[in-house]
Coordinates of N, CA and C in Angstrom, one line a residue:
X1186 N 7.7 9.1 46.4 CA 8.1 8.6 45.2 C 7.6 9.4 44.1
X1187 N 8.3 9.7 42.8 CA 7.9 10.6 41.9 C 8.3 9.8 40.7
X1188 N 7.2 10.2 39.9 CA 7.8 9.6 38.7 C 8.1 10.1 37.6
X1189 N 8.7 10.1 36.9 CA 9.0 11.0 35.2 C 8.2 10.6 34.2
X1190 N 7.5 11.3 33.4 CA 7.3 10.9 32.3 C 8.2 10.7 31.0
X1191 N 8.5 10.5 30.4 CA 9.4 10.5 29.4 C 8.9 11.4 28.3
X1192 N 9.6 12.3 27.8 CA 9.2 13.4 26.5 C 8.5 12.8 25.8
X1193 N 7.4 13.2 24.9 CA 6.6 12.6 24.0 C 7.1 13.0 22.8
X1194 N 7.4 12.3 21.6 CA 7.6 12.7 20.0 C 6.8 12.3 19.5
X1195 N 6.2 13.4 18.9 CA 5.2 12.7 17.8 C 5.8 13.2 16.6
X1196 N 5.3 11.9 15.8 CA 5.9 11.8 14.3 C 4.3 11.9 13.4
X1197 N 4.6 12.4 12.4 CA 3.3 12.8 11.5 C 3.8 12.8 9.9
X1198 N 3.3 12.3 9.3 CA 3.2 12.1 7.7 C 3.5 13.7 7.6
X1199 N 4.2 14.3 7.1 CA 3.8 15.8 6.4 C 2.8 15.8 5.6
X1200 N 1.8 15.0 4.8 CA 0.9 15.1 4.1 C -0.3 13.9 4.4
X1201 N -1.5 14.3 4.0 CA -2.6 13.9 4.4 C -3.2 14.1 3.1
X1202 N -3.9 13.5 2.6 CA -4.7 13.3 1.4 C -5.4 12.6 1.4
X1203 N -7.3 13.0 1.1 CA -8.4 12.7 1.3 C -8.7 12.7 -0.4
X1204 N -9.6 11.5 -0.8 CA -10.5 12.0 -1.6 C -12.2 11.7 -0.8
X1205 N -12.8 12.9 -0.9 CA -14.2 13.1 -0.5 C -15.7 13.2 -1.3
X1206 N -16.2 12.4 -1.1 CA -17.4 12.2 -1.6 C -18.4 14.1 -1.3
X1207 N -18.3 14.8 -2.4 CA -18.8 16.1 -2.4 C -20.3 16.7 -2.3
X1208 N -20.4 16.2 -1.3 CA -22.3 16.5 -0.5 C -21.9 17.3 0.8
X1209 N -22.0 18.4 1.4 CA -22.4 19.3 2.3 C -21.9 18.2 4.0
X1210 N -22.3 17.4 4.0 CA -22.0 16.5 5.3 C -20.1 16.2 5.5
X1211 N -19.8 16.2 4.5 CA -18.7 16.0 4.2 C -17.4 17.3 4.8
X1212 N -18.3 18.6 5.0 CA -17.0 19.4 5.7 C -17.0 19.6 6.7
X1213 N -17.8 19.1 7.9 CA -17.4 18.5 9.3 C -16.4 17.5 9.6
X1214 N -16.4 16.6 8.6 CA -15.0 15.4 9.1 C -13.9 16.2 8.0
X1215 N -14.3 17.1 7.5 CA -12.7 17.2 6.2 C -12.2 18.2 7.6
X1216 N -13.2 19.2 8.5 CA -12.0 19.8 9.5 C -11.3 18.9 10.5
X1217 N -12.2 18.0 11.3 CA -11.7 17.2 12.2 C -10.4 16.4 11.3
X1218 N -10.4 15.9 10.2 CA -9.4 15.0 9.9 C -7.8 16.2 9.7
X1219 N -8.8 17.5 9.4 CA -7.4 18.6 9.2 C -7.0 19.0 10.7
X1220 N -8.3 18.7 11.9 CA -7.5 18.9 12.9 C -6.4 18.3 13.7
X1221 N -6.9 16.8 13.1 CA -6.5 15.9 14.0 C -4.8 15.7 13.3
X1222 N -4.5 16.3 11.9 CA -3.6 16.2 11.4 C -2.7 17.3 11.9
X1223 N -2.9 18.1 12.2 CA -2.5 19.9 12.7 C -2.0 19.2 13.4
X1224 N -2.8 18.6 14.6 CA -2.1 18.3 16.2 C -1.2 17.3 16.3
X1225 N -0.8 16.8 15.2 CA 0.2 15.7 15.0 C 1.8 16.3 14.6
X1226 N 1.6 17.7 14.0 CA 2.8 18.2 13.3 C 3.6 18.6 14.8
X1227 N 5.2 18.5 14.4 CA 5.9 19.0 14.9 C 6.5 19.8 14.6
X1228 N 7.2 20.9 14.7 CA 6.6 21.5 16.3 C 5.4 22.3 15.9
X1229 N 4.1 22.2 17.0 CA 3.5 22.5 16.5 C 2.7 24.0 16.0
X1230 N 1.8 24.5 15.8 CA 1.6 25.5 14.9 C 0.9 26.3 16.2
X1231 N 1.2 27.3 15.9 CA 0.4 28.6 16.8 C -0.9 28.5 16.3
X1232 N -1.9 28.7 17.8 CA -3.8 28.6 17.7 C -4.0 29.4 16.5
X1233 N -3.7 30.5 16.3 CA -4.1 31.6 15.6 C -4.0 30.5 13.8
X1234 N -2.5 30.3 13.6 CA -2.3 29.5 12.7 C -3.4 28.0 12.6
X1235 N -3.3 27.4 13.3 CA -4.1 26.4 13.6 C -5.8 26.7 12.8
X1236 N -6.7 27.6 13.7 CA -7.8 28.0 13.4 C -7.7 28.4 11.7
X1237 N -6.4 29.2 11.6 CA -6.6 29.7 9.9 C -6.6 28.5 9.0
X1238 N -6.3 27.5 9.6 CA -5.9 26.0 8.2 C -6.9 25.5 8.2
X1239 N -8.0 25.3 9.4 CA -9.1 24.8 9.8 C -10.1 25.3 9.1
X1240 N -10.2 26.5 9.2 CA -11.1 27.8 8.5 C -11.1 27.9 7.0
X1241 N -9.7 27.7 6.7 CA -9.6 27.3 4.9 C -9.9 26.2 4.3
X1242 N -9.5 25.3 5.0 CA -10.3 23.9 4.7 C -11.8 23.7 4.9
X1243 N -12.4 24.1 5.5 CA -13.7 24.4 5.7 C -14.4 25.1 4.4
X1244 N -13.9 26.5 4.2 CA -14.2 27.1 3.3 C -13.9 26.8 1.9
X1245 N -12.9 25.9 1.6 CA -12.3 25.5 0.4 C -13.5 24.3 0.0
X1246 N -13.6 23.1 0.7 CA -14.1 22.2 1.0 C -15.6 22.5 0.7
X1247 N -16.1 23.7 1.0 CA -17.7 24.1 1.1 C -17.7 24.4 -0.3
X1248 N -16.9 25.5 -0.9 CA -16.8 25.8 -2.0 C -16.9 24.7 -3.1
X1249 N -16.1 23.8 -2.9 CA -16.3 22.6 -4.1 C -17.5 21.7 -4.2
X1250 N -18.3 21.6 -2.7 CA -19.1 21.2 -2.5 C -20.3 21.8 -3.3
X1251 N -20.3 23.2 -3.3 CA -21.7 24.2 -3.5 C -21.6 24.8 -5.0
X1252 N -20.6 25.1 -5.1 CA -20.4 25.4 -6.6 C -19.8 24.0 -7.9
X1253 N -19.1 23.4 -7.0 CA -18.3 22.2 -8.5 C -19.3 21.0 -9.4
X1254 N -20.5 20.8 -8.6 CA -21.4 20.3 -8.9 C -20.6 18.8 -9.5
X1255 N -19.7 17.8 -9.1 CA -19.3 16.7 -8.9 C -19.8 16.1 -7.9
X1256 N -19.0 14.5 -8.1 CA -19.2 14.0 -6.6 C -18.2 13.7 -5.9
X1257 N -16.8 13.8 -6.4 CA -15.7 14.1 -5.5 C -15.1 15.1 -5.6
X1258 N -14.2 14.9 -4.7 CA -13.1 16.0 -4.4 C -12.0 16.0 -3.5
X1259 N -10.9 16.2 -3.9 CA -9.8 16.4 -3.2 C -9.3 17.0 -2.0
X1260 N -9.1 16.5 -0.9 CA -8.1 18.0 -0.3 C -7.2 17.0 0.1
X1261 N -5.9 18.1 0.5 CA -4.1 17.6 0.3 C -3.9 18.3 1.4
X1262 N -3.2 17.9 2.3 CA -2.4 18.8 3.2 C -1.4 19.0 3.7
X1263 N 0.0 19.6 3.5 CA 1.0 19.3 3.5 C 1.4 20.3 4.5
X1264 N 2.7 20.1 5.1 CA 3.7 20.9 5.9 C 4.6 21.0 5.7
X1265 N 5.3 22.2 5.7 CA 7.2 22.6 5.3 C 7.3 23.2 6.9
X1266 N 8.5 24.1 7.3 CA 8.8 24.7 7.9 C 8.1 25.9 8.5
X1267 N 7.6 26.7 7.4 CA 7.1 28.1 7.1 C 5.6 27.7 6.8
X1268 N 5.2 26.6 6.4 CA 3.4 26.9 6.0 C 2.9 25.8 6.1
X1269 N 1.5 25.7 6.0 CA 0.7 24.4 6.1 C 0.2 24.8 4.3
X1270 N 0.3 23.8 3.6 CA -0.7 24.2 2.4 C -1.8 23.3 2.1
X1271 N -3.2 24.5 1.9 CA -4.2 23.2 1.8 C -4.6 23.5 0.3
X1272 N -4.4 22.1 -0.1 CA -5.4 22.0 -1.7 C -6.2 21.7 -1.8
X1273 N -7.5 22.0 -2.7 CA -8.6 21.1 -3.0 C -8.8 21.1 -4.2
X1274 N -9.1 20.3 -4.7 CA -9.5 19.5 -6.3 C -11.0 19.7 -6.4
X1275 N -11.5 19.9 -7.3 CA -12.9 19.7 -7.8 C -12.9 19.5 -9.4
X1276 N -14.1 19.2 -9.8 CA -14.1 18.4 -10.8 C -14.4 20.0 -12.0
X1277 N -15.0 20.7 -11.4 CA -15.5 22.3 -12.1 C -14.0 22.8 -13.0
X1278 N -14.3 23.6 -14.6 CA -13.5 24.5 -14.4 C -13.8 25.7 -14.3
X1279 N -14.7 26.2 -13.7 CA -15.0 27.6 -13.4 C -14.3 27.9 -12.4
X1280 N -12.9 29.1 -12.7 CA -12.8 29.4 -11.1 C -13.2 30.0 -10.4
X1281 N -12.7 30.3 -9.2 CA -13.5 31.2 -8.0 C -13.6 32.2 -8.2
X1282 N -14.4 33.3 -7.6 CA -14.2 34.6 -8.0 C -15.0 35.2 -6.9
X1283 N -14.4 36.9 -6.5 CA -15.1 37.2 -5.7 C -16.4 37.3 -5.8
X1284 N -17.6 37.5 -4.5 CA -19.1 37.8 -4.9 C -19.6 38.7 -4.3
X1285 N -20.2 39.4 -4.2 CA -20.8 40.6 -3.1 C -21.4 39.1 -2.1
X1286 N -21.1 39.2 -0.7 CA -21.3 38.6 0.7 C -22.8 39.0 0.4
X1287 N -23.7 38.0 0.5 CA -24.9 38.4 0.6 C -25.2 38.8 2.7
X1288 N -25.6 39.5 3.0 CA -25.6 39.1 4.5 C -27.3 39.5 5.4
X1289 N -27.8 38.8 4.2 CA -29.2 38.9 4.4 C -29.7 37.3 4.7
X1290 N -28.5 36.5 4.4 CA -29.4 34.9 4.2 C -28.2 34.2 4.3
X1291 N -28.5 33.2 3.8 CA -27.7 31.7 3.3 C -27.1 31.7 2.1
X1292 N -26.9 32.9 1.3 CA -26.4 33.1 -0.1 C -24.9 32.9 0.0
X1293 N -23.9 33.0 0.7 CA -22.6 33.0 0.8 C -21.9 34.4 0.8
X1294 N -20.9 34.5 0.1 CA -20.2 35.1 -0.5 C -19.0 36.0 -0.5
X1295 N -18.4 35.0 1.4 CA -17.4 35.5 2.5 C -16.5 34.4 2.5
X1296 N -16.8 33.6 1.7 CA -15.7 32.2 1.9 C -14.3 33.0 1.1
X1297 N -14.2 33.1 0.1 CA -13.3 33.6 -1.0 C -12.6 34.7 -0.6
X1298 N -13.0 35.3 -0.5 CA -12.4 36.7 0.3 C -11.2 36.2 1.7
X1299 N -12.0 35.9 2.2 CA -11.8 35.0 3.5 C -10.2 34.3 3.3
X1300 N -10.4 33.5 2.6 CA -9.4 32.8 2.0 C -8.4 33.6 2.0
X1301 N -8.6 34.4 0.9 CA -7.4 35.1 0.3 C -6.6 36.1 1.4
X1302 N -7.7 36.2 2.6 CA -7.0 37.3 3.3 C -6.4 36.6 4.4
X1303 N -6.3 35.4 4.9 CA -5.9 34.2 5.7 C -4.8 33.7 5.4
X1304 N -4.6 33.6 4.0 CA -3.7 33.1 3.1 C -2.2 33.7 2.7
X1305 N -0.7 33.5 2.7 CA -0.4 34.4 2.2 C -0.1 34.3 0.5
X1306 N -0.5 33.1 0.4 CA -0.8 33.0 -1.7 C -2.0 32.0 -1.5
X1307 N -2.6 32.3 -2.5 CA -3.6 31.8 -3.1 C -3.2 31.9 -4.8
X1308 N -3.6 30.2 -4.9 CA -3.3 29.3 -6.6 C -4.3 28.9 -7.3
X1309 N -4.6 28.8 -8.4 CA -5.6 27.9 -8.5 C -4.8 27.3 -10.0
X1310 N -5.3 26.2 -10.3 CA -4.5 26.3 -11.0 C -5.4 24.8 -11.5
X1311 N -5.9 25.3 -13.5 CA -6.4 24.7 -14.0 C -6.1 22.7 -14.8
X1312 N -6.7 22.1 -14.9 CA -6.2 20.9 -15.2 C -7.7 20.0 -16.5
X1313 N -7.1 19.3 -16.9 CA -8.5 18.9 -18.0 C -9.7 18.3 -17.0
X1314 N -9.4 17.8 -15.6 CA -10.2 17.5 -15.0 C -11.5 17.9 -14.2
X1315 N -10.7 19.4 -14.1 CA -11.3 20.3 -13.3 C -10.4 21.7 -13.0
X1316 N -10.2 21.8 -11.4 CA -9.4 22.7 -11.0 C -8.6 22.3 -9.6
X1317 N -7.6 22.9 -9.1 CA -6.7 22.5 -7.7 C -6.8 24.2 -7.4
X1318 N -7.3 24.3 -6.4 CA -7.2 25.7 -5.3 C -6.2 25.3 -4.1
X1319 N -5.1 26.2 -4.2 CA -4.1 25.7 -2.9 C -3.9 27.2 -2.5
X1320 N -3.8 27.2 -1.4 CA -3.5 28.3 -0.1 C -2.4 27.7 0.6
X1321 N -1.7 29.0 1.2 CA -0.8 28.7 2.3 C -1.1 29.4 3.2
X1322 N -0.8 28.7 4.4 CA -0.8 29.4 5.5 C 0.0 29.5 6.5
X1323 N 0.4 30.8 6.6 CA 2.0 30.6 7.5 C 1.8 29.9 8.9
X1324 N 2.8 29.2 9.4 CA 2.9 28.1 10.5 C 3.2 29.4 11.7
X1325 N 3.3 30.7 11.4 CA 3.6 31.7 12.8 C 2.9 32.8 11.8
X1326 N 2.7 33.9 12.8 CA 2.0 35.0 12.7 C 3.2 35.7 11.9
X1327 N 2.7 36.1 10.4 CA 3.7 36.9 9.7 C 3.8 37.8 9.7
X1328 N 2.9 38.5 10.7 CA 2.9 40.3 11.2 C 4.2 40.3 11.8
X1329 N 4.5 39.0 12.7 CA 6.1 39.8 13.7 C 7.3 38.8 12.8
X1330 N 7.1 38.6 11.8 CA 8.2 38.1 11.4 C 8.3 39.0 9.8
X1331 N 7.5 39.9 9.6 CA 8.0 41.0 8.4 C 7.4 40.6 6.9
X1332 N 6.7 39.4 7.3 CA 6.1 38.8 5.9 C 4.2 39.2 6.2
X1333 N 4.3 39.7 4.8 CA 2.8 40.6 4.7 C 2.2 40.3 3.0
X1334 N 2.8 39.5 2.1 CA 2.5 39.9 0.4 C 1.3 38.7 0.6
X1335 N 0.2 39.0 0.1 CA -0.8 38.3 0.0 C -0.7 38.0 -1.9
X1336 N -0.7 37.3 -2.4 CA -0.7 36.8 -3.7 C -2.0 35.7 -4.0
X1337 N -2.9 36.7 -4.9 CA -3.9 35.4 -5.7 C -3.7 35.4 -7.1
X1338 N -3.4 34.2 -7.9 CA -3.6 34.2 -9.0 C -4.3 32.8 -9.9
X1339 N -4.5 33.3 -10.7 CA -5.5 32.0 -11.4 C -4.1 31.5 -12.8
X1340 N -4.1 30.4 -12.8 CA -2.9 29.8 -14.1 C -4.4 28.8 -14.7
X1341 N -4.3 28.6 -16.0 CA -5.0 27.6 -16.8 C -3.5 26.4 -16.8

């Protein structure tokens, strides 16, 4: 006797939106909740893609935490065809900016870079409340599909 399973469909919100209480403890559940969101989308996203949305969110998330000096913060996560985009809110308007990587310590200075090179646009984009940093990240490797323009820009 054999039996079939029946196809599985999973359905998923295209977007996810957290607001996060902005203390350091807080970007271990902001990846799990971006993971657990990833693995819901259909169809789903290549590892490589996957790790990079994970990685950005982590890094985005750290950043608002270490520099925005609030107590909340935003992240958004949405899905199209072509990209996952992650945003984060903070309450700061200082925007990001590169730093020499300290790589002697615990100084940072690899998140930002990082980002932008993961990413194929990076936004930031000013508001009276603070700031929104949004990245995209392609849903397939855009080495074999011909797409390569890395775009950062800061808007007030």
């Amino acid at each position: 006797m054999s039996t079939a399973e029946a196809p599985r469909t999973v359905t998923a919100s295209p977007v996810l939106e957290l607001q996060l209480d902005c203390y350091s403890e807080v970007v271990g559940p902001a990846r799990h909740l971006a993971a657990t969101f990833l693995e819901r989308l259909e169809p789903s996203l290549e590892r490589d893609a996957r790790d990079a949305v994970i990685l950005v969110v982590s890094e985005l998330v750290t950043n608002a935490v270490r520099h925005a000096g609030g107590k909340l913060c935003t992240l958004r996560l949405t899905a199209d065809p072509a990209s996952v985009m992650v945003a984060v809110g903070d309450s700061s308007p200082v925007l990001p900016r590169p730093r020499t990587p300290d790589v002697t310590g615990e100084g940072g200075g690899f998140g930002w870079s990082m980002v932008c090179r993961l990413a194929t646009s990076v936004e930031v984009h000013s508001n009276p409340d603070g700031k929104t940093v949004t990245a995209a990240i392609p849903r397939h490797d855009a080495s074999r599909s011909g797409g390569s323009g890395r775009d950062s820009r800061a808007t007030a």
